[in-house]
């Protein structure tokens, strides 16, 4: 039999099934599995015992498990394409974001035409691109990621509706899938990365810093906890726009998430306990229509943006999101 005939025979005997997640299998192994989109069926040649077993496996999977399997399969299929861009952090738009304690001083340095509005538009765009996979045997994927978050005084016509602040954050990280279990929790993912964040302004509004970080994800059923400590790369004092940054944002973030019936709740906390300064963000998202989700966000404290890292804000926002904290995470 020639190699071409062997490949043709293997192709004809393929059985397509919805994959299950069993990290840390190699990316090449996962890519060989087929993904069946929701609402579509693909004819198979299963008969007898195999078909009965397949039907039993499908019927035993919960809707949440099937969604998790589909998310992982989509991520794997996308990452096998060198031109694919996938969501990274949450992507959202808040057409109404009300801050009861705006930073008037910094806004007056942006423009002197009018006062800062308490209501503005806030949005975040975030994506990642895989650069290399399986750097260490069958694990270790290298990514480039970019996140942009903006605060836009869209309704402030007296000040010509300027962008009050935009934070730009390119980063690179290596990701390791894991299945280490401890006290009922599973460490499913670990990342080690380098990030630069700045607001692209000149003095006196310039704010920037570089950091090395680790990101460890732990899951237990419908719960997930991300622990993200960071270390700031030292700068020369003459070049440091925000030397007291640690006094307000501390040495990392902790995010706790819970999901049930496609509703998702998350709480992120950062800060410096020794200084008594904290920042808290509460998020709630729910199905709305199609892939669009309703999104509610509340932020209180320090560190919401670079320009306001040392200014306590109290913001409530309503809008939309298109991906969640749990997107791409495996079912545990």
mmCIF file of C-alpha atoms in Angstrom, residues 35-268:
data_model
loop_
_atom_site.group_PDB
_atom_site.id
_atom_site.type_symbol
_atom_site.label_atom_id
_atom_site.label_comp_id
_atom_site.label_asym_id
_atom_site.label_seq_id
_atom_site.Cartn_x
_atom_site.Cartn_y
_atom_site.Cartn_z
ATOM 1 C CA UNK A 35 -15.050 19.921 16.743
ATOM 2 C CA UNK A 36 -18.778 19.743 16.112
ATOM 3 C CA UNK A 37 -20.354 23.237 16.294
ATOM 4 C CA UNK A 38 -23.502 23.705 18.294
ATOM 5 C CA UNK A 39 -26.606 23.010 16.232
ATOM 6 C CA UNK A 40 -24.758 20.969 13.564
ATOM 7 C CA UNK A 41 -24.520 17.226 13.142
ATOM 8 C CA UNK A 42 -21.929 15.298 11.170
ATOM 9 C CA UNK A 43 -22.810 11.810 9.892
ATOM 10 C CA UNK A 44 -20.636 9.051 11.330
ATOM 11 C CA UNK A 45 -20.135 5.370 10.575
ATOM 12 C CA UNK A 46 -20.551 4.160 14.153
ATOM 13 C CA UNK A 47 -22.670 1.104 14.599
ATOM 14 C CA UNK A 48 -23.591 -1.249 17.393
ATOM 15 C CA UNK A 49 -21.668 -0.982 20.647
ATOM 16 C CA UNK A 50 -19.584 2.044 19.588
ATOM 17 C CA UNK A 51 -22.669 4.087 18.730
ATOM 18 C CA UNK A 52 -24.372 3.147 22.003
ATOM 19 C CA UNK A 53 -21.284 4.138 23.996
ATOM 20 C CA UNK A 54 -21.022 7.441 22.141
ATOM 21 C CA UNK A 55 -24.668 8.252 22.796
ATOM 22 C CA UNK A 56 -24.249 7.404 26.481
ATOM 23 C CA UNK A 57 -21.194 9.668 26.765
ATOM 24 C CA UNK A 58 -22.997 12.565 25.117
ATOM 25 C CA UNK A 59 -26.116 12.213 27.257
ATOM 26 C CA UNK A 60 -24.045 12.179 30.457
ATOM 27 C CA UNK A 61 -22.334 15.499 29.685
ATOM 28 C CA UNK A 62 -23.947 18.559 31.257
ATOM 29 C CA UNK A 63 -24.562 21.689 29.139
ATOM 30 C CA UNK A 64 -21.734 23.421 31.030
ATOM 31 C CA UNK A 65 -19.343 20.567 30.218
ATOM 32 C CA UNK A 66 -20.279 20.664 26.538
ATOM 33 C CA UNK A 67 -19.746 24.446 26.402
ATOM 34 C CA UNK A 68 -16.361 24.072 28.080
ATOM 35 C CA UNK A 69 -15.340 21.340 25.630
ATOM 36 C CA UNK A 70 -16.418 23.469 22.690
ATOM 37 C CA UNK A 71 -14.508 26.517 23.992
ATOM 38 C CA UNK A 72 -11.321 24.491 24.386
ATOM 39 C CA UNK A 73 -11.736 22.974 20.914
ATOM 40 C CA UNK A 74 -12.263 26.410 19.356
ATOM 41 C CA UNK A 75 -9.156 27.754 21.112
ATOM 42 C CA UNK A 76 -7.086 24.797 19.911
ATOM 43 C CA UNK A 77 -8.322 25.086 16.328
ATOM 44 C CA UNK A 78 -7.619 28.830 16.307
ATOM 45 C CA UNK A 79 -4.160 28.460 17.825
ATOM 46 C CA UNK A 80 -3.178 25.976 15.112
ATOM 47 C CA UNK A 81 -3.695 28.824 12.597
ATOM 48 C CA UNK A 82 -0.652 31.155 12.660
ATOM 49 C CA UNK A 83 -2.843 34.121 11.686
ATOM 50 C CA UNK A 84 -5.561 33.503 14.295
ATOM 51 C CA UNK A 85 -6.379 36.141 16.908
ATOM 52 C CA UNK A 86 -8.313 35.035 19.993
ATOM 53 C CA UNK A 87 -9.815 36.895 22.948
ATOM 54 C CA UNK A 88 -7.535 37.417 25.938
ATOM 55 C CA UNK A 89 -9.005 39.459 28.780
ATOM 56 C CA UNK A 90 -12.656 40.475 28.819
ATOM 57 C CA UNK A 91 -13.794 42.601 25.853
ATOM 58 C CA UNK A 92 -16.559 45.024 26.801
ATOM 59 C CA UNK A 93 -18.260 48.341 26.135
ATOM 60 C CA UNK A 94 -19.898 50.440 28.861
ATOM 61 C CA UNK A 95 -21.878 53.243 27.162
ATOM 62 C CA UNK A 96 -22.864 54.442 30.642
ATOM 63 C CA UNK A 97 -20.096 54.549 33.251
ATOM 64 C CA UNK A 98 -20.809 56.913 36.150
ATOM 65 C CA UNK A 99 -18.034 57.976 38.540
ATOM 66 C CA UNK A 100 -19.188 59.918 41.596
ATOM 67 C CA UNK A 101 -15.604 60.992 42.403
ATOM 68 C CA UNK A 102 -13.927 62.071 39.124
ATOM 69 C CA UNK A 103 -10.354 63.358 39.044
ATOM 70 C CA UNK A 104 -10.912 66.974 38.027
ATOM 71 C CA UNK A 105 -7.258 67.940 38.485
ATOM 72 C CA UNK A 106 -5.903 65.555 35.860
ATOM 73 C CA UNK A 107 -8.748 66.387 33.448
ATOM 74 C CA UNK A 108 -7.924 70.099 33.624
ATOM 75 C CA UNK A 109 -4.470 69.220 32.293
ATOM 76 C CA UNK A 110 -6.054 67.392 29.346
ATOM 77 C CA UNK A 111 -8.295 70.319 28.390
ATOM 78 C CA UNK A 112 -9.393 73.568 29.974
ATOM 79 C CA UNK A 113 -12.586 73.671 27.918
ATOM 80 C CA UNK A 114 -15.267 72.696 30.412
ATOM 81 C CA UNK A 115 -15.356 70.503 33.498
ATOM 82 C CA UNK A 116 -15.016 66.741 33.683
ATOM 83 C CA UNK A 117 -18.318 64.854 33.321
ATOM 84 C CA UNK A 118 -19.154 62.200 35.880
ATOM 85 C CA UNK A 119 -20.687 60.035 33.124
ATOM 86 C CA UNK A 120 -18.465 58.733 30.345
ATOM 87 C CA UNK A 121 -17.912 55.731 28.059
ATOM 88 C CA UNK A 122 -15.499 53.011 29.146
ATOM 89 C CA UNK A 123 -14.379 50.104 26.994
ATOM 90 C CA UNK A 124 -11.710 47.416 26.807
ATOM 91 C CA UNK A 125 -10.289 45.543 23.809
ATOM 92 C CA UNK A 126 -8.034 42.553 24.456
ATOM 93 C CA UNK A 127 -6.622 39.812 22.223
ATOM 94 C CA UNK A 128 -3.765 37.320 22.016
ATOM 95 C CA UNK A 129 -1.815 35.587 19.245
ATOM 96 C CA UNK A 130 0.121 32.354 19.678
ATOM 97 C CA UNK A 131 3.751 32.617 18.558
ATOM 98 C CA UNK A 132 5.054 29.139 19.462
ATOM 99 C CA UNK A 133 3.552 25.991 20.920
ATOM 100 C CA UNK A 134 4.871 23.022 22.895
ATOM 101 C CA UNK A 135 8.207 24.685 23.643
ATOM 102 C CA UNK A 136 8.920 22.119 26.358
ATOM 103 C CA UNK A 137 7.939 18.753 24.929
ATOM 104 C CA UNK A 138 4.134 18.688 24.844
ATOM 105 C CA UNK A 139 3.592 21.845 26.942
ATOM 106 C CA UNK A 140 4.575 25.504 27.053
ATOM 107 C CA UNK A 141 2.872 27.841 24.546
ATOM 108 C CA UNK A 142 4.240 31.350 23.870
ATOM 109 C CA UNK A 143 1.798 34.214 23.229
ATOM 110 C CA UNK A 144 1.818 37.910 22.405
ATOM 111 C CA UNK A 145 -1.151 39.802 23.860
ATOM 112 C CA UNK A 146 -2.467 43.352 23.726
ATOM 113 C CA UNK A 147 -5.047 45.086 25.908
ATOM 114 C CA UNK A 148 -6.363 48.630 25.501
ATOM 115 C CA UNK A 149 -8.711 50.274 27.980
ATOM 116 C CA UNK A 150 -10.188 53.753 27.393
ATOM 117 C CA UNK A 151 -12.261 56.315 29.273
ATOM 118 C CA UNK A 152 -14.027 58.610 26.814
ATOM 119 C CA UNK A 153 -15.884 61.798 27.759
ATOM 120 C CA UNK A 154 -18.284 61.151 24.884
ATOM 121 C CA UNK A 155 -21.142 63.211 26.334
ATOM 122 C CA UNK A 156 -18.981 66.202 27.308
ATOM 123 C CA UNK A 157 -19.694 68.477 24.349
ATOM 124 C CA UNK A 158 -18.439 71.542 26.257
ATOM 125 C CA UNK A 159 -14.949 69.993 26.234
ATOM 126 C CA UNK A 160 -15.238 68.607 22.656
ATOM 127 C CA UNK A 161 -15.738 65.032 23.927
ATOM 128 C CA UNK A 162 -12.072 64.117 24.504
ATOM 129 C CA UNK A 163 -10.616 60.773 25.488
ATOM 130 C CA UNK A 164 -9.791 61.434 29.123
ATOM 131 C CA UNK A 165 -7.448 58.429 29.455
ATOM 132 C CA UNK A 166 -6.287 55.397 27.476
ATOM 133 C CA UNK A 167 -4.039 52.640 28.829
ATOM 134 C CA UNK A 168 -2.017 50.543 26.377
ATOM 135 C CA UNK A 169 -0.681 47.178 27.526
ATOM 136 C CA UNK A 170 1.344 44.907 25.222
ATOM 137 C CA UNK A 171 2.744 41.762 26.814
ATOM 138 C CA UNK A 172 4.312 38.379 26.105
ATOM 139 C CA UNK A 173 3.885 35.239 28.170
ATOM 140 C CA UNK A 174 4.438 31.501 28.192
ATOM 141 C CA UNK A 175 1.527 29.295 29.263
ATOM 142 C CA UNK A 176 1.612 25.818 30.785
ATOM 143 C CA UNK A 177 -1.468 23.595 31.084
ATOM 144 C CA UNK A 178 -1.607 21.674 34.337
ATOM 145 C CA UNK A 179 -3.763 19.240 36.352
ATOM 146 C CA UNK A 180 -2.248 19.485 39.827
ATOM 147 C CA UNK A 181 -4.945 18.954 42.496
ATOM 148 C CA UNK A 182 -4.914 20.143 46.106
ATOM 149 C CA UNK A 183 -7.815 20.192 48.600
ATOM 150 C CA UNK A 184 -10.399 19.791 45.829
ATOM 151 C CA UNK A 185 -8.950 22.583 43.663
ATOM 152 C CA UNK A 186 -7.200 21.974 40.344
ATOM 153 C CA UNK A 187 -4.375 24.187 39.113
ATOM 154 C CA UNK A 188 -5.352 24.182 35.431
ATOM 155 C CA UNK A 189 -3.118 26.896 33.966
ATOM 156 C CA UNK A 190 0.074 28.809 34.767
ATOM 157 C CA UNK A 191 1.554 31.778 32.934
ATOM 158 C CA UNK A 192 4.819 33.674 33.251
ATOM 159 C CA UNK A 193 5.055 36.953 31.390
ATOM 160 C CA UNK A 194 6.401 40.452 30.861
ATOM 161 C CA UNK A 195 4.072 43.441 30.393
ATOM 162 C CA UNK A 196 4.479 47.124 29.589
ATOM 163 C CA UNK A 197 1.673 49.533 30.441
ATOM 164 C CA UNK A 198 1.500 53.226 29.613
ATOM 165 C CA UNK A 199 -0.984 55.960 28.787
ATOM 166 C CA UNK A 200 0.968 57.427 25.867
ATOM 167 C CA UNK A 201 1.019 60.938 27.326
ATOM 168 C CA UNK A 202 3.828 63.448 27.752
ATOM 169 C CA UNK A 203 4.700 65.061 31.070
ATOM 170 C CA UNK A 204 3.091 65.902 33.417
ATOM 171 C CA UNK A 205 0.396 63.329 32.517
ATOM 172 C CA UNK A 206 2.749 60.533 31.468
ATOM 173 C CA UNK A 207 2.295 57.271 33.382
ATOM 174 C CA UNK A 208 4.063 53.976 32.633
ATOM 175 C CA UNK A 209 5.667 50.907 34.163
ATOM 176 C CA UNK A 210 7.079 47.505 33.263
ATOM 177 C CA UNK A 211 6.491 44.329 35.231
ATOM 178 C CA UNK A 212 7.219 40.630 35.324
ATOM 179 C CA UNK A 213 4.238 38.580 36.463
ATOM 180 C CA UNK A 214 2.957 35.096 37.138
ATOM 181 C CA UNK A 215 -0.681 34.084 36.668
ATOM 182 C CA UNK A 216 -1.946 30.904 38.326
ATOM 183 C CA UNK A 217 -5.487 29.636 37.701
ATOM 184 C CA UNK A 218 -7.248 27.323 40.162
ATOM 185 C CA UNK A 219 -10.674 25.745 39.536
ATOM 186 C CA UNK A 220 -13.207 23.826 41.581
ATOM 187 C CA UNK A 221 -16.482 23.085 39.800
ATOM 188 C CA UNK A 222 -18.218 26.391 39.049
ATOM 189 C CA UNK A 223 -15.562 28.390 40.935
ATOM 190 C CA UNK A 224 -12.247 29.760 39.683
ATOM 191 C CA UNK A 225 -9.504 31.788 41.371
ATOM 192 C CA UNK A 226 -6.682 33.585 39.540
ATOM 193 C CA UNK A 227 -3.663 34.651 41.604
ATOM 194 C CA UNK A 228 -1.439 37.145 39.743
ATOM 195 C CA UNK A 229 1.584 38.479 41.647
ATOM 196 C CA UNK A 230 3.913 40.897 39.864
ATOM 197 C CA UNK A 231 7.335 42.514 40.267
ATOM 198 C CA UNK A 232 7.958 45.984 38.913
ATOM 199 C CA UNK A 233 11.094 46.421 36.810
ATOM 200 C CA UNK A 234 13.129 49.227 38.455
ATOM 201 C CA UNK A 235 13.565 52.537 36.612
ATOM 202 C CA UNK A 236 15.891 55.492 36.971
ATOM 203 C CA UNK A 237 14.313 58.056 39.294
ATOM 204 C CA UNK A 238 14.453 60.723 36.568
ATOM 205 C CA UNK A 239 12.434 58.472 34.230
ATOM 206 C CA UNK A 240 9.894 57.191 36.767
ATOM 207 C CA UNK A 241 6.494 58.828 36.201
ATOM 208 C CA UNK A 242 4.873 57.097 39.176
ATOM 209 C CA UNK A 243 7.447 56.089 41.827
ATOM 210 C CA UNK A 244 4.803 55.435 44.493
ATOM 211 C CA UNK A 245 2.726 53.090 42.318
ATOM 212 C CA UNK A 246 3.180 50.147 44.718
ATOM 213 C CA UNK A 247 1.615 52.190 47.521
ATOM 214 C CA UNK A 248 -1.727 52.032 45.699
ATOM 215 C CA UNK A 249 -1.870 48.947 43.461
ATOM 216 C CA UNK A 250 0.266 46.663 45.617
ATOM 217 C CA UNK A 251 2.079 43.570 44.428
ATOM 218 C CA UNK A 252 -0.571 41.731 42.434
ATOM 219 C CA UNK A 253 -4.243 40.946 41.822
ATOM 220 C CA UNK A 254 -6.558 38.188 42.999
ATOM 221 C CA UNK A 255 -9.712 37.417 40.995
ATOM 222 C CA UNK A 256 -12.500 35.104 42.178
ATOM 223 C CA UNK A 257 -15.115 33.931 39.676
ATOM 224 C CA UNK A 258 -18.354 31.953 39.872
ATOM 225 C CA UNK A 259 -20.580 30.792 37.013
ATOM 226 C CA UNK A 260 -24.050 29.223 36.972
ATOM 227 C CA UNK A 261 -26.542 28.842 34.104
ATOM 228 C CA UNK A 262 -24.370 31.090 31.887
ATOM 229 C CA UNK A 263 -24.462 33.875 34.487
ATOM 230 C CA UNK A 264 -21.019 34.938 35.695
ATOM 231 C CA UNK A 265 -19.841 36.851 38.757
ATOM 232 C CA UNK A 266 -16.249 37.970 39.396
ATOM 233 C CA UNK A 267 -14.480 39.964 42.092
ATOM 234 C CA UNK A 268 -10.993 41.374 41.596
#
